[in-house]
Structure formats: C-alpha cells, structure tokens
mmCIF file of C-alpha atoms in Angstrom:
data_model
loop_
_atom_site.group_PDB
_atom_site.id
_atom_site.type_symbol
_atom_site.label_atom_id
_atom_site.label_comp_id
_atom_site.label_asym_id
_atom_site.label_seq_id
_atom_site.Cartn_x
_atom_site.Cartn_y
_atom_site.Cartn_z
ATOM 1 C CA UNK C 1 -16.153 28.914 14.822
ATOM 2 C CA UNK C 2 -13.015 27.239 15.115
ATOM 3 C CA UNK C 3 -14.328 24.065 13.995
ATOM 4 C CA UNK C 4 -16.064 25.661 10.911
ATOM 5 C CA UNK C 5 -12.808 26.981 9.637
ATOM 6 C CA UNK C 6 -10.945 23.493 9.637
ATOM 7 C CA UNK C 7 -13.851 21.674 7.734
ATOM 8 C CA UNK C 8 -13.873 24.668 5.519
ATOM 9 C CA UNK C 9 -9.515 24.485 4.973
ATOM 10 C CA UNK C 10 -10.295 20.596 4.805
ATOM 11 C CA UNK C 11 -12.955 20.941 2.005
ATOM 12 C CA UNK C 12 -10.791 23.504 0.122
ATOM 13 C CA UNK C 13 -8.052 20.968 0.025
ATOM 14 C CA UNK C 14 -10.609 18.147 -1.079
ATOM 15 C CA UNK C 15 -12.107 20.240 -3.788
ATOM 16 C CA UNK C 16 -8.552 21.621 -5.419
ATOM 17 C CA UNK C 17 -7.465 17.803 -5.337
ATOM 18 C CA UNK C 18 -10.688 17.013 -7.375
ATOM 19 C CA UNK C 19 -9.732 19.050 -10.063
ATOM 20 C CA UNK C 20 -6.220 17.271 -11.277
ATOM 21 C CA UNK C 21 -7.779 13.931 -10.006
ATOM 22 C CA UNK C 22 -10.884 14.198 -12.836
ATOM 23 C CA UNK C 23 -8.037 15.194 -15.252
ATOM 24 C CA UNK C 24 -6.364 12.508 -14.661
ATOM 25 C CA UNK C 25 -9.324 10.122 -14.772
ATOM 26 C CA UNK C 26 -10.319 11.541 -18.230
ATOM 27 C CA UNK C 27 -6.223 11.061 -19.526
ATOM 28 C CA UNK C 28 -6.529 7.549 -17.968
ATOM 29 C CA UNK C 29 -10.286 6.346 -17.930
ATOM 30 C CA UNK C 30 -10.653 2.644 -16.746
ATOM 31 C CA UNK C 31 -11.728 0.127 -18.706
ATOM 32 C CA UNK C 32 -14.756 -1.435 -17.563
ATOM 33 C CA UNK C 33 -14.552 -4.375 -15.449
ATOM 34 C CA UNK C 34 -10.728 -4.020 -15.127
ATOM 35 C CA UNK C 35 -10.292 -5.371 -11.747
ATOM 36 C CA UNK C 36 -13.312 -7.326 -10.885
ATOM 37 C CA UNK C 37 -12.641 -9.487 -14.158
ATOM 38 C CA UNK C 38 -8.856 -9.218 -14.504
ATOM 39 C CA UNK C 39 -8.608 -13.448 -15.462
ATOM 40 C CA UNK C 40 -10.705 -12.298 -18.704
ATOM 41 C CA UNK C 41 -8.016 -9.773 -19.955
ATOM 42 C CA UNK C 42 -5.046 -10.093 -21.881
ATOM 43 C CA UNK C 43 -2.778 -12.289 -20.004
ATOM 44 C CA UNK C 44 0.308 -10.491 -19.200
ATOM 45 C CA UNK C 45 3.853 -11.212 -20.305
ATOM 46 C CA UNK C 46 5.272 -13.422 -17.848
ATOM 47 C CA UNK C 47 1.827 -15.074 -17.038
ATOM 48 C CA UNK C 48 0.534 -18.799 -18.322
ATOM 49 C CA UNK C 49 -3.312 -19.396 -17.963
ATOM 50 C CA UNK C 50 -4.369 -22.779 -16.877
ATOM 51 C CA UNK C 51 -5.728 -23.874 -20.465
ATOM 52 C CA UNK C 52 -1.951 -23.721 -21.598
ATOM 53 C CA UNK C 53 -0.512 -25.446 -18.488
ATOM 54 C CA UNK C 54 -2.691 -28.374 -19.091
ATOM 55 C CA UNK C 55 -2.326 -28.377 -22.801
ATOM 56 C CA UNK C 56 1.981 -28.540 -22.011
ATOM 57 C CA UNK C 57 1.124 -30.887 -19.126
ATOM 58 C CA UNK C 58 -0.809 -33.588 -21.908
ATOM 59 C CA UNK C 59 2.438 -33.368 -24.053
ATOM 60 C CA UNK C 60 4.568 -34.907 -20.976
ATOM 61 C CA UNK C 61 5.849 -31.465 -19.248
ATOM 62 C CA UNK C 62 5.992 -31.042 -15.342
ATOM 63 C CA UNK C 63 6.205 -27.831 -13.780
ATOM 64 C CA UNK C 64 7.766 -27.201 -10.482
ATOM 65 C CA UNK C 65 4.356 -25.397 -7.988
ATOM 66 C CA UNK C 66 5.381 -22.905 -5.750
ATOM 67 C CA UNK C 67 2.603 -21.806 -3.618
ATOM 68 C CA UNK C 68 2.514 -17.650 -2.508
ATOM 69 C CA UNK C 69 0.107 -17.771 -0.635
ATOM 70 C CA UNK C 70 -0.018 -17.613 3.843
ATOM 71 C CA UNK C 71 1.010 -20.706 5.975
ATOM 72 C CA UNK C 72 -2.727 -21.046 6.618
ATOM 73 C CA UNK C 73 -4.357 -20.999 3.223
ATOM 74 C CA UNK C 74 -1.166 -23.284 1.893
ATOM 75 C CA UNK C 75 -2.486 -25.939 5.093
ATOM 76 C CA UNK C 76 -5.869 -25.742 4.400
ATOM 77 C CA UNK C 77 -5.540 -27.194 0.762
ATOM 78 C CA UNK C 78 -2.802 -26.936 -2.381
ATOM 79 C CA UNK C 79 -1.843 -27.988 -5.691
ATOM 80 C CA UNK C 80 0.251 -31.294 -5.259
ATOM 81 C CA UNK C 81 3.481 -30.947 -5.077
ATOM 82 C CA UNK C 82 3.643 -27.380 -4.570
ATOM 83 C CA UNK C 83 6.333 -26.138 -2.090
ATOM 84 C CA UNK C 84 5.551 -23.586 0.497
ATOM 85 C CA UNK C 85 7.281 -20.282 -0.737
ATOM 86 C CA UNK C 86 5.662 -16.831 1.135
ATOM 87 C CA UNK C 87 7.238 -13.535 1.088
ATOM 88 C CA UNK C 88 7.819 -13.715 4.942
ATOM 89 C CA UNK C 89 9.239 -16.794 5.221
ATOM 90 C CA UNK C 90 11.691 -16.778 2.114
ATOM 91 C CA UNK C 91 15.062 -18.226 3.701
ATOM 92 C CA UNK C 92 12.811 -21.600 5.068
ATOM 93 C CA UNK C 93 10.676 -21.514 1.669
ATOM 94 C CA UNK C 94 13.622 -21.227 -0.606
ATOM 95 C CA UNK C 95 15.593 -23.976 1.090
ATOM 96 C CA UNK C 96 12.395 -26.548 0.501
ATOM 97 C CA UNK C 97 12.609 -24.816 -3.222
ATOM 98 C CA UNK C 98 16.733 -25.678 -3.352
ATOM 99 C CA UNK C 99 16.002 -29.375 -2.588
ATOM 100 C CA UNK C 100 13.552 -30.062 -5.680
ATOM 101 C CA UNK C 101 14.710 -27.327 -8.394
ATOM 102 C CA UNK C 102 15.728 -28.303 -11.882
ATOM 103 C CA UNK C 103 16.522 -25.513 -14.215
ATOM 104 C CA UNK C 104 15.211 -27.776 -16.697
ATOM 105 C CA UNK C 105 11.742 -27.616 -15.113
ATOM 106 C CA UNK C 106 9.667 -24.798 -15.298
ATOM 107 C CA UNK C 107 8.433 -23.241 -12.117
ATOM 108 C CA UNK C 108 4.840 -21.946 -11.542
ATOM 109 C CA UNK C 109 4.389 -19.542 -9.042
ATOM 110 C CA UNK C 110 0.820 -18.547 -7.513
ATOM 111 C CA UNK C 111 -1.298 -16.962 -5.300
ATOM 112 C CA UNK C 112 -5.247 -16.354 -3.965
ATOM 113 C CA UNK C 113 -6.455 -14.714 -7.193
ATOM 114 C CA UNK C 114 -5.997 -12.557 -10.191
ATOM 115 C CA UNK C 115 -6.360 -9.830 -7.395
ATOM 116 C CA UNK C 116 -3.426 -11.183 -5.707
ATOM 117 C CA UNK C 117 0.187 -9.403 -6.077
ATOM 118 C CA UNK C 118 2.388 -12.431 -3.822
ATOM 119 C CA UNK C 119 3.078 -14.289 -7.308
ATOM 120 C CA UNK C 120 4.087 -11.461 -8.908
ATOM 121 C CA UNK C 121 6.614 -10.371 -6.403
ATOM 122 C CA UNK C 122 7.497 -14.064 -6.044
ATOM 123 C CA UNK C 123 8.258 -14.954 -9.018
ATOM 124 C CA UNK C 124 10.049 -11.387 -9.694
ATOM 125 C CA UNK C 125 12.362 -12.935 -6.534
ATOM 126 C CA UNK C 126 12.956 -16.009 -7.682
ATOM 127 C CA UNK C 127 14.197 -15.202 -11.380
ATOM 128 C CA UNK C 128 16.607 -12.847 -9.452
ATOM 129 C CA UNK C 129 17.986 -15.321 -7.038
ATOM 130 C CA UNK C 130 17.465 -18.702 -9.747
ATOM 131 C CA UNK C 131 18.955 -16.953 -12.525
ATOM 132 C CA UNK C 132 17.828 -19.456 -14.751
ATOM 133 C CA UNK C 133 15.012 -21.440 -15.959
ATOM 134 C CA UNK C 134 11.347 -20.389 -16.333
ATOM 135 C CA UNK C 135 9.747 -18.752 -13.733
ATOM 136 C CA UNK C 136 5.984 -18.050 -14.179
ATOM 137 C CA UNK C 137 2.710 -16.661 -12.739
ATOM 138 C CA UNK C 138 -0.093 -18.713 -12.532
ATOM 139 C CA UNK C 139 -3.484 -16.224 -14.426
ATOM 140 C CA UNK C 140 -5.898 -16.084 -12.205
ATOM 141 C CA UNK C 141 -3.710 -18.121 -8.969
ATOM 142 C CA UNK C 142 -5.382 -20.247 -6.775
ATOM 143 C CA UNK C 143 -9.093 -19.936 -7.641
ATOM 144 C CA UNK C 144 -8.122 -20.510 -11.493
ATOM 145 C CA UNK C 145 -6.446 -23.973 -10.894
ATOM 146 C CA UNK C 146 -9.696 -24.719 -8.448
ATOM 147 C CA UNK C 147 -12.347 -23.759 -11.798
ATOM 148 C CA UNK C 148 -10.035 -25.411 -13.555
ATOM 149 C CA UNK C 149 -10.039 -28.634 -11.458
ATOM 150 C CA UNK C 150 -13.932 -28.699 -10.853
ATOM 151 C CA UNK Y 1 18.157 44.315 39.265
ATOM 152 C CA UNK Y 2 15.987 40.591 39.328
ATOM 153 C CA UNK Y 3 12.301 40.523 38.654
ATOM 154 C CA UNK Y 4 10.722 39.176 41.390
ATOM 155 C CA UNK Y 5 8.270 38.048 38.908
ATOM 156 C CA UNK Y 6 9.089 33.937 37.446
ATOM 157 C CA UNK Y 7 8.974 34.046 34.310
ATOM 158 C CA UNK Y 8 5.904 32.531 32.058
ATOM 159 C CA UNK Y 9 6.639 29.004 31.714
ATOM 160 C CA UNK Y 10 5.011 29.162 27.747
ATOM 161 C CA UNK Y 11 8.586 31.063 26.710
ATOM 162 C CA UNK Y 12 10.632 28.251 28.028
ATOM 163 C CA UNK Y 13 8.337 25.269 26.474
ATOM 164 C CA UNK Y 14 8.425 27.604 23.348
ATOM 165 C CA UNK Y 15 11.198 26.823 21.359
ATOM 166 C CA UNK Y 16 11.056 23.214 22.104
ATOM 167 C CA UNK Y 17 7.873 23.323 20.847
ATOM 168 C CA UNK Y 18 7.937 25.213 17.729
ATOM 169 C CA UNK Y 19 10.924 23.163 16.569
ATOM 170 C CA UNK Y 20 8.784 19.952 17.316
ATOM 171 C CA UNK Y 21 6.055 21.347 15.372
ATOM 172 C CA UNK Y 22 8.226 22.140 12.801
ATOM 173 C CA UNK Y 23 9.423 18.625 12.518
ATOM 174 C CA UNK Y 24 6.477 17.292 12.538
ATOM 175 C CA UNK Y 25 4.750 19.397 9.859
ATOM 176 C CA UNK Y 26 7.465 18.666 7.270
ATOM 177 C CA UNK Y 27 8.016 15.012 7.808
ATOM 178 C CA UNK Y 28 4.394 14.465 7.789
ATOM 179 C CA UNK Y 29 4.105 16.512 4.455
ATOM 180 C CA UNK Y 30 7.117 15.132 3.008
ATOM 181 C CA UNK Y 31 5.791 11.809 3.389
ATOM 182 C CA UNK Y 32 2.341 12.560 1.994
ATOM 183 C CA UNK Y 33 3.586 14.644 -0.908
ATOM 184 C CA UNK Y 34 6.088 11.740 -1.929
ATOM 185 C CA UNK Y 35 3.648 9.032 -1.369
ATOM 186 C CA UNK Y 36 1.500 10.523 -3.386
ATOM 187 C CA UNK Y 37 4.151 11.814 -6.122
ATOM 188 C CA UNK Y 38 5.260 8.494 -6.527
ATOM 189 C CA UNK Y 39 1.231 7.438 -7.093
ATOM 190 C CA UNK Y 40 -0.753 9.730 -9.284
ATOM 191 C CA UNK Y 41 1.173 8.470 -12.223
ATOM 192 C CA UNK Y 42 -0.279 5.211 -11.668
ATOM 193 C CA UNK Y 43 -3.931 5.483 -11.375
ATOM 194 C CA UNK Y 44 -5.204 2.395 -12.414
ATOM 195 C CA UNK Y 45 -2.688 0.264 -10.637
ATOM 196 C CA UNK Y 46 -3.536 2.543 -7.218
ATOM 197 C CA UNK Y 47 -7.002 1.425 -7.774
ATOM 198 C CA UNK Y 48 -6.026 -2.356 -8.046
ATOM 199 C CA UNK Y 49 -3.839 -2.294 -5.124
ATOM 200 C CA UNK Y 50 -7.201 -0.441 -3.320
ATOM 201 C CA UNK Y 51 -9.110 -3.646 -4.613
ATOM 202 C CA UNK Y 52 -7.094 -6.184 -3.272
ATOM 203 C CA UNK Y 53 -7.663 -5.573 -0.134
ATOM 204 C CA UNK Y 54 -11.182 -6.412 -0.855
ATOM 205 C CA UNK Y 55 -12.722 -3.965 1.661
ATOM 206 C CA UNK Y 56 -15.093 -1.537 -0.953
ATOM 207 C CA UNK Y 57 -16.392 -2.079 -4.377
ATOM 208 C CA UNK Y 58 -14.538 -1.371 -7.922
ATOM 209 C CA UNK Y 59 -16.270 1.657 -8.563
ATOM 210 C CA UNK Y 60 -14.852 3.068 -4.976
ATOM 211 C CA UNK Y 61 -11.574 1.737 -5.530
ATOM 212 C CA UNK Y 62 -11.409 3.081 -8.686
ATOM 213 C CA UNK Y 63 -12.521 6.689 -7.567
ATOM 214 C CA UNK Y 64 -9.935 6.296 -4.380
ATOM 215 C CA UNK Y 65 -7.100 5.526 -6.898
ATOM 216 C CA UNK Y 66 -7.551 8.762 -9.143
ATOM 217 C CA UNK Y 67 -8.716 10.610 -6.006
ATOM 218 C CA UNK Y 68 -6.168 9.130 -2.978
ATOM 219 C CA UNK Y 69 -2.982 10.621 -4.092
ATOM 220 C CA UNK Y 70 -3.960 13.559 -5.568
ATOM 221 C CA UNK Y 71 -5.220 14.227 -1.909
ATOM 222 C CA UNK Y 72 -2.015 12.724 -0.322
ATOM 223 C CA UNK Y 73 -0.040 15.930 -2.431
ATOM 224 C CA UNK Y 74 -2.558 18.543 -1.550
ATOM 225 C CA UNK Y 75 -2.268 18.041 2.215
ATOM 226 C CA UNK Y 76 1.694 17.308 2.010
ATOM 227 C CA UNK Y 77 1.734 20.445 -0.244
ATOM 228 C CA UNK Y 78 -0.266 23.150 2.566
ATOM 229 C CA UNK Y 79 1.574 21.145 5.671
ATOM 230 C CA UNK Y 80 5.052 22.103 3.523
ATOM 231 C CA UNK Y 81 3.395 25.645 3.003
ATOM 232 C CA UNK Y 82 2.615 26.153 5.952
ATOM 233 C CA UNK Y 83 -0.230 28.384 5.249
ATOM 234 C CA UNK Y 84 -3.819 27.681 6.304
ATOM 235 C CA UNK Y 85 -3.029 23.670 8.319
ATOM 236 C CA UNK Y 86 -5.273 23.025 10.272
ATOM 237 C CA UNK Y 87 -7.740 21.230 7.672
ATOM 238 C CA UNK Y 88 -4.567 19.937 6.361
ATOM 239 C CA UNK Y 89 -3.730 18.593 9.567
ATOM 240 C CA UNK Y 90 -6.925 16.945 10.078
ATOM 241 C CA UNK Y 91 -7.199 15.377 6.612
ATOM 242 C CA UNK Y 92 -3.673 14.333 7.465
ATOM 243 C CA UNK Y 93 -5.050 12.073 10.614
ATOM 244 C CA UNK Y 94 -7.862 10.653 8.392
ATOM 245 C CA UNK Y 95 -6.007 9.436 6.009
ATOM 246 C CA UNK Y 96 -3.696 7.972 8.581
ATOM 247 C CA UNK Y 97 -6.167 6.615 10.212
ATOM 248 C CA UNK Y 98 -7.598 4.883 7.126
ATOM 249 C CA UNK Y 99 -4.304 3.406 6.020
ATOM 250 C CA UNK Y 100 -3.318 2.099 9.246
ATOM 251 C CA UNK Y 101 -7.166 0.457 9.562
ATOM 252 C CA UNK Y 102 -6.501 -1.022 5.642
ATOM 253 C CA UNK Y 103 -3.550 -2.505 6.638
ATOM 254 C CA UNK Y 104 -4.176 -3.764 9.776
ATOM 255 C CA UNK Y 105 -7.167 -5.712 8.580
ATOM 256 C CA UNK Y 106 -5.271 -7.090 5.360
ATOM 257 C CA UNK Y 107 -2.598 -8.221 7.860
ATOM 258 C CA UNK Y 108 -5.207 -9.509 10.586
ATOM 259 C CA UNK Y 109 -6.872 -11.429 7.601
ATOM 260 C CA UNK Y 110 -3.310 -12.815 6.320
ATOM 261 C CA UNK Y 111 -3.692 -11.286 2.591
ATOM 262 C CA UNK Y 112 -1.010 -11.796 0.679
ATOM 263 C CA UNK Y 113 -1.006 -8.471 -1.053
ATOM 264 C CA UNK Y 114 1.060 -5.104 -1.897
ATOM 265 C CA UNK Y 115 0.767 -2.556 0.564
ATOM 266 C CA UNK Y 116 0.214 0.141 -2.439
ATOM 267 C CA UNK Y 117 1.844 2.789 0.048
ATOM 268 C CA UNK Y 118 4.466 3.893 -1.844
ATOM 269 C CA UNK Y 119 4.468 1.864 -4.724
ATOM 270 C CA UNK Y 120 2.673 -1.438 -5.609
ATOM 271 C CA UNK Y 121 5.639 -4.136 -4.637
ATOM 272 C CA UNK Y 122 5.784 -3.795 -0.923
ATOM 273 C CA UNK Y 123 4.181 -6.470 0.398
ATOM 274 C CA UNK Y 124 1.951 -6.227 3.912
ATOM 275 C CA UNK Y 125 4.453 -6.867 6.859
ATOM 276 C CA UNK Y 126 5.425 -5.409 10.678
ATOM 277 C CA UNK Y 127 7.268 -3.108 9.138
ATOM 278 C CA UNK Y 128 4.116 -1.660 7.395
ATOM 279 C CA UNK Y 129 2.139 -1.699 10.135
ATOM 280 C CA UNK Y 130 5.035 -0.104 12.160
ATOM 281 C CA UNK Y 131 5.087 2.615 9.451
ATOM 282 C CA UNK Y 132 1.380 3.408 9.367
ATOM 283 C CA UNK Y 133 1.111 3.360 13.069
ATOM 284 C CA UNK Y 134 3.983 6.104 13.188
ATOM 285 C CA UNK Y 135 2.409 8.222 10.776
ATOM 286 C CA UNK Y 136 -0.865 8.044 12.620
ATOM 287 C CA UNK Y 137 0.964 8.824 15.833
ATOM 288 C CA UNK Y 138 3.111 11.648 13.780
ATOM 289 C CA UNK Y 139 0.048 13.161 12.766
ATOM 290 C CA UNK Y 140 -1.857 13.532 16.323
ATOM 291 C CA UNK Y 141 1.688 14.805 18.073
ATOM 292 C CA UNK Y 142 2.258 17.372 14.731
ATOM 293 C CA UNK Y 143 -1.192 18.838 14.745
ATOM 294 C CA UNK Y 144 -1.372 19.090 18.839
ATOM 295 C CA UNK Y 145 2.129 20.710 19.357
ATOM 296 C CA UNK Y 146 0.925 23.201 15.856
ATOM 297 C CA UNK Y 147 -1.731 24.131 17.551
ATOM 298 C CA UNK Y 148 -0.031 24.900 20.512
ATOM 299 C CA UNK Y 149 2.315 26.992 19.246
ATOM 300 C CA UNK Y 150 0.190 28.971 17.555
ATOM 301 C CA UNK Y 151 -1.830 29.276 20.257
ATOM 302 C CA UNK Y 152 1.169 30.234 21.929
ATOM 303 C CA UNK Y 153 1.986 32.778 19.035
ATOM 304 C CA UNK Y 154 5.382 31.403 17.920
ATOM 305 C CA UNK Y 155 4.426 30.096 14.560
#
C-alpha cells in the first residue's frame, strides 16, 4: 500500500514535469542530427576547421598545438609539436606552453571530437591568462585532424 | 512527584531528528531546483552535454535534456513544499544515483568533458565526483530520517 502511494507521488511528479518539458521542446525543437553530426554545422565563432588550417599552413603560417585531451590519449598518439595542456594539470601544462609561446603565433587548441568540451574551456583559459594572440578551437578536435591526415 | 515510568526514547531522538530531516529536505531540493533552474533554459546544450558522455543515443539524450531538468525542479519544488515527498524523495535517489553512475564512468574512462551539472563549463574532476557522491548520500540519510519522523509524528 505504502509502496503504491510513492510510485503513484513519483509518477505524478514525472507526468507534471512532462508537460513544461514538451513545451519547451516545441519552443526549442532540435535540429536533426545536431549532435551526432556537429563537424557538418556552421562552425562556430572562435573555431577554424582543418580545410582552413591547411590552406594558412600552404601560405607559410605555423600554429602553436595545444593538445586537451587526458595524459593517456596525448601518449598514445598527437599532432607534432603539440604541448600537453589538460584541465587538471594546468600549472605543469602551462609552464611547457610558457617555454614555446609567441604572441605572434597562433595557438590551436583541441580535443577528442566535435563532442568534446576540453578545447572549449581551454582555449576560453588561455585567452584569459595569454591576453594576447589567437587562441583557437580545432572543428571537429582530434578525429578531424586524423580524417584529415588519412 | 517522579514518574517511575522512563520516558519514550522517540521524544528525545525527536527533535534531533526532525531538524535533520529538515536539513536534508531543503538542501536536497535547493540543489535540485537550482540545478535544474539554471538548465531548462538550455535544452539543447543539456542534451549535448548528455551526449558527450557517450553512454545512450541522440534521440535519448535529446529527450533527457528537455526532460532532466524539468524533473530536477519538480522534485526540488515538492521536497521545498513539503507536501506529498515520498515519491519526491525517491525520484530524488534515482536521479542521484544516475548522475553519480554518469560521472563516475566518464571519469573512470578519462573523458575530457563538462560535467553539465550545473552548467556546461565544469569539467569532470574529484570534486564532481565528491559532489555527486554527497548528494547520493544526502538523499538516502534525508528520505530515511523523513520517514522516521513522520513515522514518529513530528513532521
């Protein structure tokens, strides 16, 4: 009896919730494919693709890689040259950073994937703390630069 | 004259337990109905944060982020009420329970992603995991000592 009465309270709650939840669904309706195919949308402000990085890097421009991403995935394989720069390990990261930053370069920040927030929050970090320069996300982070490179 | 009789040990546990019921019940609804306050403005970036942790498909992460905090308000709202908990309470513990597995397999797995607790920039850390283990643990102590003081008949 007692039992019956707390799925019953439980479902109320779950049903009332439904109600501003579909509202808000129809106000805000997804697009299709939003987050399974999030490379193929507009690329944000603050975000270069890899067609443009290689286009700038043909007309003699280097970038500065800093790589988001966990110690392990970094050890396992990385773009060359990129420094080590994680979230949980910013004072070691952004001492290795210190020793190769030019203002004059740009700086590329990435992670996993386009599902990925690290570069976002990285990059966010580092045009705080820099001050200066570019600071940029990589569309589509690690897996883009590996389709690209294949 | 003194009563020969001791008295019941429930009135003496009482108030102790009432208040920590109290507690309880309106930090655990506090916390839901903010969480979710902060979220249901931001459906669609709910349901990406849901995605990256890569553990259900874009349809259910899309559903959870329209669906999650609206749910996350409802139970903070009837644990702040006060009226009618217990379902509350349990739905409370689920969704604890939920987060805290989320996280700790994101963390386990070394994803680099935002926890999408609060808002979409905290990252994964101890500190999140502390969190979601004290509002599991929050959730079990504020619906046992509820029910015991209602059982009790001082709430």
């Amino acid at each position: 009896m007692m039992a019956h009465s707390l799925v019953k309270e439980a479902g109320l709650i779950l049903l009332l919730a439904a109600v501003p939840a579909s509202i808000s669904a129809w106000l805000w309706a997804p697009t299709e494919g939003a987050m399974t195919d999030l490379v193929a949308g507009p690329i944000p402000a603050g975000h270069l693709d890899m067609a443009t990085i290689a286009a700038r890097q043909s007309d003699g421009e280097h970038f500065t890689w800093i790589d988001a991403r966990s110690t392990a995935e970094f050890e396992q394989d990385h773009v060359p040259g990129a420094i080590h720069l994680p979230l949980n390990d910013w004072e070691a990261g952004f001492d290795r950073l210190m020793g190769e930053w030019d203002p004059a370069v740009s700086t590329i920040v990435y992670c996993g994937s386009a599902a990925c927030g690290a570069s976002e929050q990285v990059a966010e970090r580092l045009r705080l703390e820099l001050g200066m320069g570019e600071v940029v996300v990589l569309h589509g982070g690690w897996m883009a630069w590996t389709e690209f490179s294949q | 004259m003194k009563s020969i009789h001791p008295e019941p040990k429930k009135r003496h546990e009482a108030p102790a337990l009432v208040w920590g019921a109290r507690i309880c019940r309106f930090g655990v609804g506090a916390l839901l109905l903010v969480a979710g306050g902060i979220k249901i403005g931001h459906p669609v970036g709910m349901a990406e944060a849901i995605a990256r942790y890569r553990l259900v498909g874009e349809q259910v992460a899309q559903f959870a982020g329209y669906y999650l905090p609206w749910v996350e308000v409802f139970v903070g709202g009837v644990l702040l009420a006060g009226s009618r908990r217990s379902g509350a309470w349990l739905l409370a513990m689920l969704l604890a329970a939920v987060f805290l597995a989320a996280v700790g397999t994101a963390w386990a797995r070394g994803l680099d992603i935002s926890c999408g607790c609060f808002a979409t920039g905290k990252s994964i850390d101890v500190t999140t995991l502390t969190t979601n283990v004290a509002l599991l643990l929050g959730t079990g102590l504020g619906w046992y000592l509820d029910s015991r003081s209602r059982f009790i008949g001082k709430e």
